[in-house]
PDB file of C-alpha atoms and ligand atoms in Angstrom:
ATOM      1  CA  MET A   1      31.410  58.487 174.782  1.00  0.00           C
ATOM      2  CA  SER A   2      31.285  61.681 176.763  1.00  0.00           C
ATOM      3  CA  ALA A   3      32.232  64.982 175.460  1.00  0.00           C
ATOM      4  CA  GLY A   4      35.159  65.031 178.142  1.00  0.00           C
ATOM      5  CA  ALA A   5      36.438  61.837 176.806  1.00  0.00           C
ATOM      6  CA  ILE A   6      36.565  63.094 173.073  1.00  0.00           C
ATOM      7  CA  ILE A   7      38.371  66.371 174.039  1.00  0.00           C
ATOM      8  CA  GLY A   8      40.869  64.141 175.786  1.00  0.00           C
ATOM      9  CA  ILE A   9      41.426  61.827 172.823  1.00  0.00           C
ATOM     10  CA  ALA A  10      41.927  64.872 170.539  1.00  0.00           C
ATOM     11  CA  ILE A  11      44.484  66.385 172.938  1.00  0.00           C
ATOM     12  CA  ALA A  12      46.228  63.293 173.105  1.00  0.00           C
ATOM     13  CA  ALA A  13      46.396  62.906 169.368  1.00  0.00           C
ATOM     14  CA  ILE A  14      47.453  66.635 169.063  1.00  0.00           C
ATOM     15  CA  VAL A  15      50.512  65.942 171.553  1.00  0.00           C
ATOM     16  CA  VAL A  16      51.487  62.663 169.800  1.00  0.00           C
ATOM     17  CA  LEU A  17      51.595  64.551 166.319  1.00  0.00           C
ATOM     18  CA  ALA A  18      53.700  67.404 167.897  1.00  0.00           C
ATOM     19  CA  ALA A  19      55.967  65.028 169.373  1.00  0.00           C
ATOM     20  CA  VAL A  20      56.471  63.045 166.103  1.00  0.00           C
ATOM     21  CA  LEU A  21      57.135  66.264 164.152  1.00  0.00           C
ATOM     22  CA  PHE A  22      59.459  67.459 166.933  1.00  0.00           C
ATOM     23  CA  LEU A  23      61.390  64.131 166.885  1.00  0.00           C
ATOM     24  CA  THR A  24      61.747  64.147 163.050  1.00  0.00           C
ATOM     25  CA  ALA A  25      63.156  67.724 163.089  1.00  0.00           C
ATOM     26  CA  VAL A  26      65.618  66.833 165.624  1.00  0.00           C
ATOM     27  CA  ARG A  27      66.878  63.613 163.610  1.00  0.00           C
ATOM     28  CA  ARG A  28      67.252  65.848 160.422  1.00  0.00           C
ATOM     29  CA  GLN A  29      69.274  68.366 162.462  1.00  0.00           C
ATOM     30  CA  ASP A  30      71.394  65.461 163.759  1.00  0.00           C
ATOM     31  CA  VAL A  31      72.181  63.906 160.430  1.00  0.00           C
ATOM     32  CA  ARG A  32      73.207  67.608 158.898  1.00  0.00           C
ATOM     33  CA  GLY A  33      75.635  67.855 161.728  1.00  0.00           C
ATOM     34  CA  ALA A  34      77.113  64.602 160.773  1.00  0.00           C
ATOM     35  CA  GLY A  35      78.325  65.904 157.473  1.00  0.00           C
ATOM     36  CA  ALA A  36      75.283  65.619 155.191  1.00  0.00           C
ATOM     37  CA  LEU A  37      74.819  67.674 152.050  1.00  0.00           C
ATOM     38  CA  SER A  38      72.572  70.509 152.169  1.00  0.00           C
ATOM     39  CA  ARG A  39      69.693  70.424 149.635  1.00  0.00           C
ATOM     40  CA  GLU A  40      71.171  73.099 147.390  1.00  0.00           C
ATOM     41  CA  THR A  41      74.357  71.282 147.281  1.00  0.00           C
ATOM     42  CA  ARG A  42      72.684  67.992 146.349  1.00  0.00           C
ATOM     43  CA  ARG A  43      70.671  69.947 143.611  1.00  0.00           C
ATOM     44  CA  ARG A  44      73.853  71.220 142.100  1.00  0.00           C
ATOM     45  CA  ASP A  45      75.683  67.750 142.399  1.00  0.00           C
ATOM     46  CA  LYS A  46      72.634  66.214 140.607  1.00  0.00           C
ATOM     47  CA  ALA A  47      72.863  68.922 137.752  1.00  0.00           C
ATOM     48  CA  ALA A  48      76.592  68.271 137.443  1.00  0.00           C
ATOM     49  CA  THR A  49      76.040  64.565 137.044  1.00  0.00           C
ATOM     50  CA  ARG A  50      73.566  64.972 134.504  1.00  0.00           C
ATOM     51  CA  ALA A  51      75.761  67.302 132.327  1.00  0.00           C
ATOM     52  CA  ALA A  52      78.626  64.598 132.857  1.00  0.00           C
ATOM     53  CA  GLU A  53      76.448  61.836 131.623  1.00  0.00           C
ATOM     54  CA  ALA A  54      75.145  63.736 128.610  1.00  0.00           C
ATOM     55  CA  PRO A  55      76.648  62.963 125.241  1.00  0.00           C
ATOM     56  CA  GLU A  56      79.493  65.451 124.514  1.00  0.00           C
ATOM     57  CA  THR A  57      78.830  68.201 121.915  1.00  0.00           C
ATOM     58  CA  LYS A  58      81.428  70.842 120.798  1.00  0.00           C
ATOM     59  CA  GLU A  59      80.325  74.305 119.981  1.00  0.00           C
ATOM     60  CA  VAL A  60      81.651  75.140 116.463  1.00  0.00           C
ATOM     61  CA  PRO A  61      83.522  78.459 116.487  1.00  0.00           C
ATOM     62  CA  ALA A  62      81.976  81.289 114.585  1.00  0.00           C
ATOM     63  CA  THR A  63      84.998  81.639 112.293  1.00  0.00           C
ATOM     64  CA  LEU A  64      85.026  77.973 111.470  1.00  0.00           C
ATOM     65  CA  GLY A  65      81.419  78.211 110.539  1.00  0.00           C
ATOM     66  CA  ALA A  66      82.142  80.988 108.418  1.00  0.00           C
ATOM     67  CA  LEU A  67      84.820  79.043 106.764  1.00  0.00           C
ATOM     68  CA  VAL A  68      82.327  75.987 106.298  1.00  0.00           C
ATOM     69  CA  LYS A  69      80.048  78.163 104.552  1.00  0.00           C
ATOM     70  CA  ALA A  70      82.710  79.900 102.453  1.00  0.00           C
ATOM     71  CA  SER A  71      83.887  76.606 101.101  1.00  0.00           C
ATOM     72  CA  SER A  72      80.857  76.121  99.410  1.00  0.00           C
ATOM     73  CA  LEU A  73      81.154  79.161  97.390  1.00  0.00           C
ATOM     74  CA  PRO A  74      83.263  79.444  94.185  1.00  0.00           C
ATOM     75  CA  PRO A  75      87.015  80.468  94.582  1.00  0.00           C
ATOM     76  CA  ALA A  76      87.626  84.107  94.382  1.00  0.00           C
ATOM     77  CA  PRO A  77      90.176  85.282  91.610  1.00  0.00           C
ATOM     78  CA  PHE A  78      93.726  85.900  92.830  1.00  0.00           C
ATOM     79  CA  THR A  79      94.871  89.387  93.243  1.00  0.00           C
ATOM     80  CA  PRO A  80      98.585  89.744  93.879  1.00  0.00           C
ATOM     81  CA  PRO A  81      99.302  91.862  97.219  1.00  0.00           C
ATOM     82  CA  ASP A  82     100.487  95.271  96.856  1.00  0.00           C
ATOM     83  CA  PRO A  83     104.301  95.226  97.807  1.00  0.00           C
ATOM     84  CA  GLU A  84     103.895  98.456  99.290  1.00  0.00           C
ATOM     85  CA  LEU A  85     101.383  97.002 101.912  1.00  0.00           C
ATOM     86  CA  VAL A  86     103.258  93.620 102.513  1.00  0.00           C
ATOM     87  CA  ALA A  87     104.588  94.204 105.927  1.00  0.00           C
ATOM     88  CA  VAL A  88     108.196  92.893 106.952  1.00  0.00           C
ATOM     89  CA  THR A  89     108.504  91.268 110.212  1.00  0.00           C
ATOM     90  CA  ARG A  90     111.451  91.967 112.522  1.00  0.00           C
ATOM     91  CA  ARG A  91     112.841  88.464 111.852  1.00  0.00           C
ATOM     92  CA  GLN A  92     112.840  89.150 108.003  1.00  0.00           C
ATOM     93  CA  PHE A  93     114.404  92.616 108.433  1.00  0.00           C
ATOM     94  CA  PHE A  94     117.298  91.198 110.480  1.00  0.00           C
ATOM     95  CA  ASN A  95     117.690  88.213 108.122  1.00  0.00           C
ATOM     96  CA  ARG A  96     117.850  90.593 105.099  1.00  0.00           C
ATOM     97  CA  ALA A  97     120.151  93.015 106.961  1.00  0.00           C
ATOM     98  CA  ASN A  98     122.529  90.244 107.837  1.00  0.00           C
ATOM     99  CA  VAL A  99     122.749  88.938 104.256  1.00  0.00           C
ATOM    100  CA  ALA A 100     123.347  92.532 102.892  1.00  0.00           C
ATOM    101  CA  LEU A 101     125.985  93.154 105.400  1.00  0.00           C
ATOM    102  CA  MET A 102     127.544  90.053 104.602  1.00  0.00           C
ATOM    103  CA  ASN A 103     127.424  90.597 101.016  1.00  0.00           C
ATOM    104  CA  VAL A 104     128.880  93.946 101.259  1.00  0.00           C
ATOM    105  CA  GLY A 105     131.666  92.773 103.531  1.00  0.00           C
ATOM    106  CA  LEU A 106     132.506  89.869 101.126  1.00  0.00           C
ATOM    107  CA  GLY A 107     132.259  92.209  98.078  1.00  0.00           C
ATOM    108  CA  GLY A 108     134.752  94.629  99.832  1.00  0.00           C
ATOM    109  CA  PHE A 109     137.273  91.851 100.781  1.00  0.00           C
ATOM    110  CA  GLY A 110     137.133  90.459  97.219  1.00  0.00           C
ATOM    111  CA  LEU A 111     137.643  93.963  95.778  1.00  0.00           C
ATOM    112  CA  ALA A 112     140.710  94.562  98.098  1.00  0.00           C
ATOM    113  CA  VAL A 113     142.114  91.168  97.146  1.00  0.00           C
ATOM    114  CA  ILE A 114     141.700  91.978  93.293  1.00  0.00           C
ATOM    115  CA  ALA A 115     143.162  95.458  93.914  1.00  0.00           C
ATOM    116  CA  PHE A 116     146.213  93.804  95.794  1.00  0.00           C
ATOM    117  CA  LEU A 117     147.022  91.365  93.122  1.00  0.00           C
ATOM    118  CA  TRP A 118     146.324  93.550  90.284  1.00  0.00           C
ATOM    119  CA  PRO A 119     149.526  94.710  88.704  1.00  0.00           C
ATOM    120  CA  LYS A 120     149.632  98.522  88.802  1.00  0.00           C
ATOM    121  CA  ALA A 121     149.471 100.382  85.549  1.00  0.00           C
ATOM    122  CA  GLY A 122     151.714 103.161  86.954  1.00  0.00           C
ATOM    123  CA  GLY A 123     152.979 104.724  89.946  1.00  0.00           C
ATOM    124  CA  GLY A 124     153.887 103.025  93.207  1.00  0.00           C
ATOM    125  CA  PHE A 125     155.744  99.796  93.842  1.00  0.00           C
ATOM    126  CA  GLY A 126     154.308  96.801  91.725  1.00  0.00           C
ATOM    127  CA  GLY A 127     154.080  99.199  88.534  1.00  0.00           C
ATOM    128  CA  LYS A 128     156.247 101.079  86.304  1.00  0.00           C
ATOM    129  CA  ILE A 129     158.189 103.961  88.266  1.00  0.00           C
ATOM    130  CA  ASN A 130     159.824 106.919  86.291  1.00  0.00           C
ATOM    131  CA  ALA A 131     163.404 107.073  87.618  1.00  0.00           C
ATOM    132  CA  GLY A 132     164.307 110.118  85.701  1.00  0.00           C
ATOM    133  CA  LYS A 133     166.740 110.889  82.769  1.00  0.00           C
ATOM    134  CA  VAL A 134     169.409 108.452  82.439  1.00  0.00           C
ATOM    135  CA  ASP A 135     172.178 111.207  82.547  1.00  0.00           C
ATOM    136  CA  ASP A 136     170.639 112.565  85.981  1.00  0.00           C
ATOM    137  CA  ILE A 137     170.540 108.978  87.342  1.00  0.00           C
ATOM    138  CA  LEU A 138     174.299 108.462  86.260  1.00  0.00           C
ATOM    139  CA  ALA A 139     174.982 111.764  87.924  1.00  0.00           C
ATOM    140  CA  ASN A 140     173.241 110.832  91.136  1.00  0.00           C
ATOM    141  CA  ILE A 141     174.921 107.591  91.439  1.00  0.00           C
ATOM    142  CA  GLU A 142     178.390 109.275  91.141  1.00  0.00           C
ATOM    143  CA  ALA A 143     177.349 112.025  93.812  1.00  0.00           C
ATOM    144  CA  ASN A 144     176.154 109.345  96.311  1.00  0.00           C
ATOM    145  CA  SER A 145     179.657 107.226  95.765  1.00  0.00           C
ATOM    146  CA  GLY A 146     178.405 104.597  93.594  1.00  0.00           C
ATOM    147  CA  PHE A 147     174.805 104.040  94.728  1.00  0.00           C
ATOM    148  CA  PHE A 148     171.360 105.684  94.144  1.00  0.00           C
ATOM    149  CA  TYR A 149     168.267 104.527  95.962  1.00  0.00           C
ATOM    150  CA  VAL A 150     164.940 104.885  94.359  1.00  0.00           C
ATOM    151  CA  PRO A 151     162.534 104.670  97.461  1.00  0.00           C
ATOM    152  CA  GLU A 152     159.167 104.336  95.323  1.00  0.00           C
ATOM    153  CA  ALA A 153     160.681 101.350  93.529  1.00  0.00           C
ATOM    154  CA  ARG A 154     162.336  99.808  96.744  1.00  0.00           C
ATOM    155  CA  THR A 155     165.318  99.563  94.159  1.00  0.00           C
ATOM    156  CA  TRP A 156     169.109 100.420  94.237  1.00  0.00           C
ATOM    157  CA  MET A 157     170.359 101.753  90.989  1.00  0.00           C
ATOM    158  CA  THR A 158     174.312 101.389  90.188  1.00  0.00           C
ATOM    159  CA  HIS A 159     176.468 101.919  87.071  1.00  0.00           C
ATOM    160  CA  TYR A 160     177.115  99.064  84.778  1.00  0.00           C
ATOM    161  CA  PRO A 161     180.431  99.540  83.290  1.00  0.00           C
ATOM    162  CA  LYS A 162     180.488  99.405  79.285  1.00  0.00           C
ATOM    163  CA  GLU A 163     183.389  97.209  79.095  1.00  0.00           C
ATOM    164  CA  ALA A 164     181.644  94.453  80.700  1.00  0.00           C
ATOM    165  CA  LEU A 165     178.611  94.307  78.315  1.00  0.00           C
ATOM    166  CA  ARG A 166     180.158  91.573  76.126  1.00  0.00           C
ATOM    167  CA  LYS A 167     180.223  89.207  79.096  1.00  0.00           C
ATOM    168  CA  ALA A 168     177.009  90.402  80.396  1.00  0.00           C
ATOM    169  CA  GLU A 169     175.446  89.403  76.941  1.00  0.00           C
ATOM    170  CA  THR A 170     176.238  85.839  77.742  1.00  0.00           C
ATOM    171  CA  VAL A 171     174.628  85.904  81.179  1.00  0.00           C
ATOM    172  CA  TYR A 172     171.761  88.166  81.313  1.00  0.00           C
ATOM    173  CA  SER A 173     168.363  88.597  79.400  1.00  0.00           C
ATOM    174  CA  GLU A 174     167.404  91.133  76.846  1.00  0.00           C
ATOM    175  CA  SER A 175     165.180  92.884  79.237  1.00  0.00           C
ATOM    176  CA  GLU A 176     168.161  93.033  81.839  1.00  0.00           C
ATOM    177  CA  LEU A 177     170.435  94.200  79.078  1.00  0.00           C
ATOM    178  CA  ALA A 178     168.417  97.072  78.015  1.00  0.00           C
ATOM    179  CA  GLY A 179     169.352  99.047  80.952  1.00  0.00           C
ATOM    180  CA  MET A 180     172.911  97.697  80.964  1.00  0.00           C
ATOM    181  CA  ARG A 181     173.375  99.120  77.693  1.00  0.00           C
ATOM    182  CA  VAL A 182     172.713 102.602  78.975  1.00  0.00           C
ATOM    183  CA  GLY A 183     175.033 101.980  81.955  1.00  0.00           C
ATOM    184  CA  LEU A 184     172.554 101.029  84.489  1.00  0.00           C
ATOM    185  CA  VAL A 185     171.135  98.186  86.744  1.00  0.00           C
ATOM    186  CA  ALA A 186     168.156  98.454  88.902  1.00  0.00           C
ATOM    187  CA  LEU A 187     168.470  95.926  91.925  1.00  0.00           C
ATOM    188  CA  SER A 188     165.884  94.864  94.309  1.00  0.00           C
ATOM    189  CA  GLN A 189     166.504  95.760  97.744  1.00  0.00           C
ATOM    190  CA  LYS A 190     165.177  92.569  99.146  1.00  0.00           C
ATOM    191  CA  CYS A 191     167.977  90.094 100.080  1.00  0.00           C
ATOM    192  CA  PRO A 192     167.506  86.750  98.181  1.00  0.00           C
ATOM    193  CA  HIS A 193     168.433  84.631 101.264  1.00  0.00           C
ATOM    194  CA  LEU A 194     165.610  85.657 103.676  1.00  0.00           C
ATOM    195  CA  GLY A 195     164.396  88.967 102.513  1.00  0.00           C
ATOM    196  CA  CYS A 196     166.201  91.637 104.607  1.00  0.00           C
ATOM    197  CA  ARG A 197     166.833  94.882 103.143  1.00  0.00           C
ATOM    198  CA  VAL A 198     170.305  95.066 101.629  1.00  0.00           C
ATOM    199  CA  PRO A 199     172.284  98.064 102.468  1.00  0.00           C
ATOM    200  CA  ASP A 200     175.074  99.497 100.307  1.00  0.00           C
ATOM    201  CA  CYS A 201     178.591  99.489 101.781  1.00  0.00           C
ATOM    202  CA  LYS A 202     180.428 102.491 100.428  1.00  0.00           C
ATOM    203  CA  SER A 203     183.774 101.433 101.781  1.00  0.00           C
ATOM    204  CA  SER A 204     183.970  98.093  99.896  1.00  0.00           C
ATOM    205  CA  GLN A 205     181.684  99.333  97.137  1.00  0.00           C
ATOM    206  CA  TRP A 206     179.588  96.236  97.612  1.00  0.00           C
ATOM    207  CA  PHE A 207     176.196  95.476  98.865  1.00  0.00           C
ATOM    208  CA  GLU A 208     176.337  93.608 102.296  1.00  0.00           C
ATOM    209  CA  CYS A 209     173.445  92.244 104.037  1.00  0.00           C
ATOM    210  CA  GLN A 210     173.456  92.730 107.841  1.00  0.00           C
ATOM    211  CA  CYS A 211     171.125  89.887 108.487  1.00  0.00           C
ATOM    212  CA  HIS A 212     173.479  86.895 107.615  1.00  0.00           C
ATOM    213  CA  GLY A 213     176.415  88.475 105.988  1.00  0.00           C
ATOM    214  CA  SER A 214     175.739  87.895 102.261  1.00  0.00           C
ATOM    215  CA  GLN A 215     177.808  90.014  99.922  1.00  0.00           C
ATOM    216  CA  TYR A 216     177.180  91.188  96.430  1.00  0.00           C
ATOM    217  CA  ASN A 217     179.109  93.269  94.144  1.00  0.00           C
ATOM    218  CA  ARG A 218     178.081  96.711  92.833  1.00  0.00           C
ATOM    219  CA  VAL A 219     175.930  95.023  90.060  1.00  0.00           C
ATOM    220  CA  GLY A 220     174.481  92.447  92.426  1.00  0.00           C
ATOM    221  CA  GLU A 221     176.357  89.391  91.788  1.00  0.00           C
ATOM    222  CA  LYS A 222     176.878  87.325  94.641  1.00  0.00           C
ATOM    223  CA  LYS A 223     180.403  87.311  96.212  1.00  0.00           C
ATOM    224  CA  ALA A 224     179.831  85.601  99.650  1.00  0.00           C
ATOM    225  CA  GLY A 225     177.299  84.409 102.474  1.00  0.00           C
ATOM    226  CA  PRO A 226     174.426  82.217 102.512  1.00  0.00           C
ATOM    227  CA  ALA A 227     172.437  83.653  99.767  1.00  0.00           C
ATOM    228  CA  PRO A 228     171.345  81.256  97.099  1.00  0.00           C
ATOM    229  CA  ARG A 229     172.021  83.712  93.945  1.00  0.00           C
ATOM    230  CA  GLY A 230     172.757  87.286  93.151  1.00  0.00           C
ATOM    231  CA  MET A 231     170.402  90.184  94.045  1.00  0.00           C
ATOM    232  CA  ASP A 232     167.039  90.174  92.092  1.00  0.00           C
ATOM    233  CA  ARG A 233     166.452  92.956  89.498  1.00  0.00           C
ATOM    234  CA  HIS A 234     163.859  94.793  87.667  1.00  0.00           C
ATOM    235  CA  PRO A 235     163.993  95.572  83.881  1.00  0.00           C
ATOM    236  CA  ILE A 236     164.653  99.279  82.779  1.00  0.00           C
ATOM    237  CA  GLU A 237     162.910 100.594  79.974  1.00  0.00           C
ATOM    238  CA  VAL A 238     164.680 103.471  78.340  1.00  0.00           C
ATOM    239  CA  SER A 239     162.619 105.965  76.105  1.00  0.00           C
ATOM    240  CA  ASN A 240     163.901 109.416  75.098  1.00  0.00           C
ATOM    241  CA  GLY A 241     166.506 109.211  77.485  1.00  0.00           C
ATOM    242  CA  VAL A 242     164.154 108.523  80.445  1.00  0.00           C
ATOM    243  CA  ALA A 243     164.592 105.333  82.543  1.00  0.00           C
ATOM    244  CA  VAL A 244     161.551 103.536  83.739  1.00  0.00           C
ATOM    245  CA  ILE A 245     161.715 100.622  86.344  1.00  0.00           C
ATOM    246  CA  ASN A 246     159.210  98.095  85.799  1.00  0.00           C
ATOM    247  CA  THR A 247     158.843  96.827  89.387  1.00  0.00           C
ATOM    248  CA  GLY A 248     155.850  94.559  88.218  1.00  0.00           C
ATOM    249  CA  ILE A 249     158.550  92.167  87.097  1.00  0.00           C
ATOM    250  CA  ASN A 250     161.148  90.662  89.281  1.00  0.00           C
ATOM    251  CA  ILE A 251     163.888  88.776  87.775  1.00  0.00           C
ATOM    252  CA  ASN A 252     165.937  86.297  89.727  1.00  0.00           C
ATOM    253  CA  GLY A 253     169.478  87.264  90.472  1.00  0.00           C
ATOM    254  CA  PRO A 254     172.361  85.559  88.273  1.00  0.00           C
ATOM    255  CA  ALA A 255     173.615  82.228  89.705  1.00  0.00           C
ATOM    256  CA  ILE A 256     176.303  81.832  92.225  1.00  0.00           C
ATOM    257  CA  GLY A 257     179.682  82.319  90.515  1.00  0.00           C
ATOM    258  CA  THR A 258     178.620  84.839  87.955  1.00  0.00           C
ATOM    259  CA  ASN A 259     181.092  87.569  87.757  1.00  0.00           C
ATOM    260  CA  THR A 260     180.715  89.817  84.666  1.00  0.00           C
ATOM    261  CA  THR A 261     182.522  93.070  85.861  1.00  0.00           C
ATOM    262  CA  GLY A 262     185.250  91.257  87.929  1.00  0.00           C
ATOM    263  CA  GLN A 263     184.831  94.040  90.650  1.00  0.00           C
ATOM    264  CA  GLU A 264     186.625  93.091  94.036  1.00  0.00           C
ATOM    265  CA  ALA A 265     186.022  94.750  97.196  1.00  0.00           C
ATOM    266  CA  GLU A 266     187.502  98.492  97.050  1.00  0.00           C
ATOM    267  CA  GLY A 267     187.905  98.711 100.701  1.00  0.00           C
ATOM    268  CA  PRO A 268     186.961  97.302 104.211  1.00  0.00           C
ATOM    269  CA  HIS A 269     183.844  95.244 104.473  1.00  0.00           C
ATOM    270  CA  CYS A 270     180.690  96.652 106.494  1.00  0.00           C
ATOM    271  CA  VAL A 271     179.801  93.227 107.620  1.00  0.00           C
ATOM    272  CA  SER A 272     181.515  90.003 108.002  1.00  0.00           C
ATOM    273  CA  ALA A 273     180.504  87.494 105.474  1.00  0.00           C
ATOM    274  CA  ALA A 274     180.476  84.801 108.269  1.00  0.00           C
ATOM    275  CA  GLY A 275     177.556  85.793 109.785  1.00  0.00           C
ATOM    276  CA  GLY A 276     176.307  89.355 109.553  1.00  0.00           C
ATOM    277  CA  HIS A 277     176.836  91.882 112.103  1.00  0.00           C
TER     278      HIS A 277
HETATM  279  S1  LIG B 301     168.717  87.944 104.628  1.00  0.00           S
HETATM  280 FE1  LIG B 301     170.400  88.618 103.746  1.00  0.00          FE
HETATM  281  S2  LIG B 301     171.962  87.177 104.200  1.00  0.00           S
HETATM  282 FE2  LIG B 301     170.201  86.519 104.948  1.00  0.00          FE
END
C-alpha cells in the first residue's frame, strides 16, 4: 500500500470519528431539551432516594439523654422549696384575689345581716329608748292636746286613766300594765291593718288612719275600720321615775271590741271610717 493510500485512510478514520462524536453530542443536547434531568439533579435525586430507603433513626435529644443518665443515679433527698422563691402565676394571683374578694363580700354581708337582726342593747329603734321622766312625759302629753310623739321610738305616748286600771288588768299583760300604772301607754305608729303611719286626730281625740280609715281610741283600742285589732304597743319600764320604751318588744294590740276606757269620739273625725281620706 502506498503512503498516499495510508494517509487517505487515516484522514477518513479521523473524519468518521469526528462525525460520531458530533452526532453523539447533538443527540444529548436534544434529549436535555425534551425535559431530561441534569446530572446534578439526578445525583441529588439518588441521594434522596437512598436516604428514604435507609431505616429510620431518631436522634435522642440532649435533655432526654441527660434524663436517661440521671435515672441511673440514686434519688436526691427532697428539699422543700423556699416559699419566698416560689413564683405565683398570673392565673393563681387572679384566682386567689377572686376568692379573697368573695370572702370579704360574703363576710361583710353576713355581718350586716347579723347587725340588722341583732336586738339593739340601747339607743335607736329596736332597742330601749329613754323617753324621759314620767312627769315630764305627762306634761308633754297635756301640752300637745293629748298626744306625745317619740320619734326615736316611732311611738305615740298617751295618758292611760287611773280609773280604767281595774278593767285593764283583765285585758292586758303585766308588761303593758307597768306603764299604765304610771298613767302611760306607748303605741306603735304602725297601723295593724297594712302598716301605714297612724296620725293623731286632735278633734276626735282618737287615732285615725288615713290609708283605709281605721280608728282607735286614745289608748289604741280599735273603734272602726278594717284593722284586725287595736294598735300594737311596746312595754314601758319605769325606774326612778324615768320611763324607758322597749321597742325591741312589739305586743299585738287588743282584740276588736276591747274598750277599757269607754272613751268615745270627742269631736269631728279627721278621716271617714268608710275608707280613709
Ligand atoms: S293601713 Fe291603716 S287602715 Fe289600712
